[in-house]
């Protein structure tokens, strides 16, 4: 009996610390936008993510993601050139974008991560839809949200005209997770 | 003025198509010439969008014009030396060719650059290349640019010839493409059956002003 209790006590610390993951380079962070009524897509080539996540203990879960915005590409050289400019991401001033979670909750259709997203010098509360799928000893984490570019001063001044460049920017991430340690 | 042309004068259809297209083509040419050096801005974007919209309109109108021309009558040829008639014909053929080639090469250039194409902000047209294509992009650009120079030269020749016919030869060439110029020569009174739609009929019409 005592042995069992001791064994259970030994297990306690493990259940309190949620799983930490490393993010495989195969992971992607993509977005799409509209220009003159037509959809275009792009992605960020460089980002790092510290993921602590166990569906059984959401209270301990945390995402901390840093994105190197200078790694943005749409596959269109003209668009990419424009995105560097002060009216958009302003590479000269802002090179990092960051998302940090504050809480996780069950939403109407799945798990929601509440957090704060910072692009340029604008921080806004942001909700992500999260889908966690265990696979072998790893997992995949699919995340989606739709950002309003104007909330973050992306495309200001004359570029703020949403009839040319749409305000809504759907963002998706597909993270391939490997157990840490 | 009748909608269709007769043996002496271009009809309203031909005149409208001629002058509306002249305005659109000259406008698109001037704007196109000026817009390429602008710094990137939403303003430049709007000017490009306007240029492309006008170009697409020209493409639609030239197709309509070719159909109209095929169904319409033709005024009799103005008497002139054979070399002039041949030169005029060659210029007209080239002008029609460029009215097709300029909008199409612009559309191709736009498609191969991976840009959307919207007609006056209302309707999006499909890409001709289904994505970016560097080789086609540079080819289309060359065609569009050299086509512009050729078109400018042809328009000068065409307008210059029309003015020469009007002021030096003092014949009907320009007058029959204008709704308001009085006819310079009294119509030859001959008994020809009126309103016989024979393409390139050489017989003058009966009435000086044929009304619909």
mmCIF file of N, CA, C and O in Angstrom, chain B residues 8 183 185-192 203-208:
data_model
loop_
_atom_site.group_PDB
_atom_site.id
_atom_site.type_symbol
_atom_site.label_atom_id
_atom_site.label_comp_id
_atom_site.label_asym_id
_atom_site.label_seq_id
_atom_site.Cartn_x
_atom_site.Cartn_y
_atom_site.Cartn_z
ATOM 1 N N UNK B 8 -20.793 56.074 -100.398
ATOM 2 C CA UNK B 8 -20.054 57.336 -100.315
ATOM 3 C C UNK B 8 -19.512 57.669 -98.933
ATOM 4 O O UNK B 8 -18.598 58.468 -98.813
ATOM 5 N N UNK B 183 -19.990 67.509 -97.500
ATOM 6 C CA UNK B 183 -19.362 66.857 -98.647
ATOM 7 C C UNK B 183 -18.812 67.941 -99.561
ATOM 8 O O UNK B 183 -19.446 68.945 -99.816
ATOM 9 N N UNK B 185 -17.746 67.557 -102.800
ATOM 10 C CA UNK B 185 -18.128 67.452 -104.216
ATOM 11 C C UNK B 185 -19.597 67.143 -104.301
ATOM 12 O O UNK B 185 -20.143 66.413 -103.496
ATOM 13 N N UNK B 186 -20.235 67.732 -105.301
ATOM 14 C CA UNK B 186 -21.638 67.399 -105.532
ATOM 15 C C UNK B 186 -21.688 65.953 -105.984
ATOM 16 O O UNK B 186 -20.844 65.513 -106.765
ATOM 17 N N UNK B 187 -22.655 65.214 -105.461
ATOM 18 C CA UNK B 187 -22.742 63.808 -105.845
ATOM 19 C C UNK B 187 -23.079 63.675 -107.319
ATOM 20 O O UNK B 187 -23.892 64.425 -107.854
ATOM 21 N N UNK B 188 -22.418 62.768 -107.932
ATOM 22 C CA UNK B 188 -22.733 62.496 -109.337
ATOM 23 C C UNK B 188 -24.129 61.906 -109.399
ATOM 24 O O UNK B 188 -24.446 60.983 -108.673
ATOM 25 N N UNK B 189 -24.972 62.515 -110.229
ATOM 26 C CA UNK B 189 -26.352 62.030 -110.302
ATOM 27 C C UNK B 189 -26.423 60.912 -111.335
ATOM 28 O O UNK B 189 -26.300 61.142 -112.532
ATOM 29 N N UNK B 190 -26.538 59.755 -110.849
ATOM 30 C CA UNK B 190 -26.658 58.594 -111.735
ATOM 31 C C UNK B 190 -27.813 57.774 -111.230
ATOM 32 O O UNK B 190 -28.125 57.773 -110.059
ATOM 33 N N UNK B 191 -28.440 57.072 -112.116
ATOM 34 C CA UNK B 191 -29.526 56.217 -111.650
ATOM 35 C C UNK B 191 -28.943 54.862 -111.270
ATOM 36 O O UNK B 191 -28.680 54.041 -112.134
ATOM 37 N N UNK B 192 -28.701 54.754 -110.022
ATOM 38 C CA UNK B 192 -28.264 53.451 -109.508
ATOM 39 C C UNK B 192 -29.312 52.984 -108.518
ATOM 40 O O UNK B 192 -29.922 53.802 -107.844
ATOM 41 N N UNK B 203 -20.379 52.189 -107.315
ATOM 42 C CA UNK B 203 -21.361 53.137 -107.834
ATOM 43 C C UNK B 203 -21.822 54.067 -106.725
ATOM 44 O O UNK B 203 -22.163 53.621 -105.646
ATOM 45 N N UNK B 204 -21.805 55.370 -106.983
ATOM 46 C CA UNK B 204 -22.243 56.308 -105.947
ATOM 47 C C UNK B 204 -23.735 56.146 -105.664
ATOM 48 O O UNK B 204 -24.501 55.698 -106.509
ATOM 49 N N UNK B 205 -24.101 56.528 -104.469
ATOM 50 C CA UNK B 205 -25.490 56.386 -104.057
ATOM 51 C C UNK B 205 -26.335 57.477 -104.739
ATOM 52 O O UNK B 205 -25.809 58.452 -105.255
ATOM 53 N N UNK B 206 -27.665 57.313 -104.676
ATOM 54 C CA UNK B 206 -28.524 58.298 -105.328
ATOM 55 C C UNK B 206 -28.614 59.587 -104.544
ATOM 56 O O UNK B 206 -28.416 60.673 -105.066
ATOM 57 N N UNK B 207 -28.970 59.476 -103.289
ATOM 58 C CA UNK B 207 -29.209 60.683 -102.501
ATOM 59 C C UNK B 207 -27.921 61.137 -101.829
ATOM 60 O O UNK B 207 -27.113 60.320 -101.429
ATOM 61 N N UNK B 208 -27.757 62.463 -101.753
ATOM 62 C CA UNK B 208 -26.558 62.957 -101.090
ATOM 63 C C UNK B 208 -26.538 62.577 -99.603
ATOM 64 O O UNK B 208 -25.494 62.289 -99.066
#
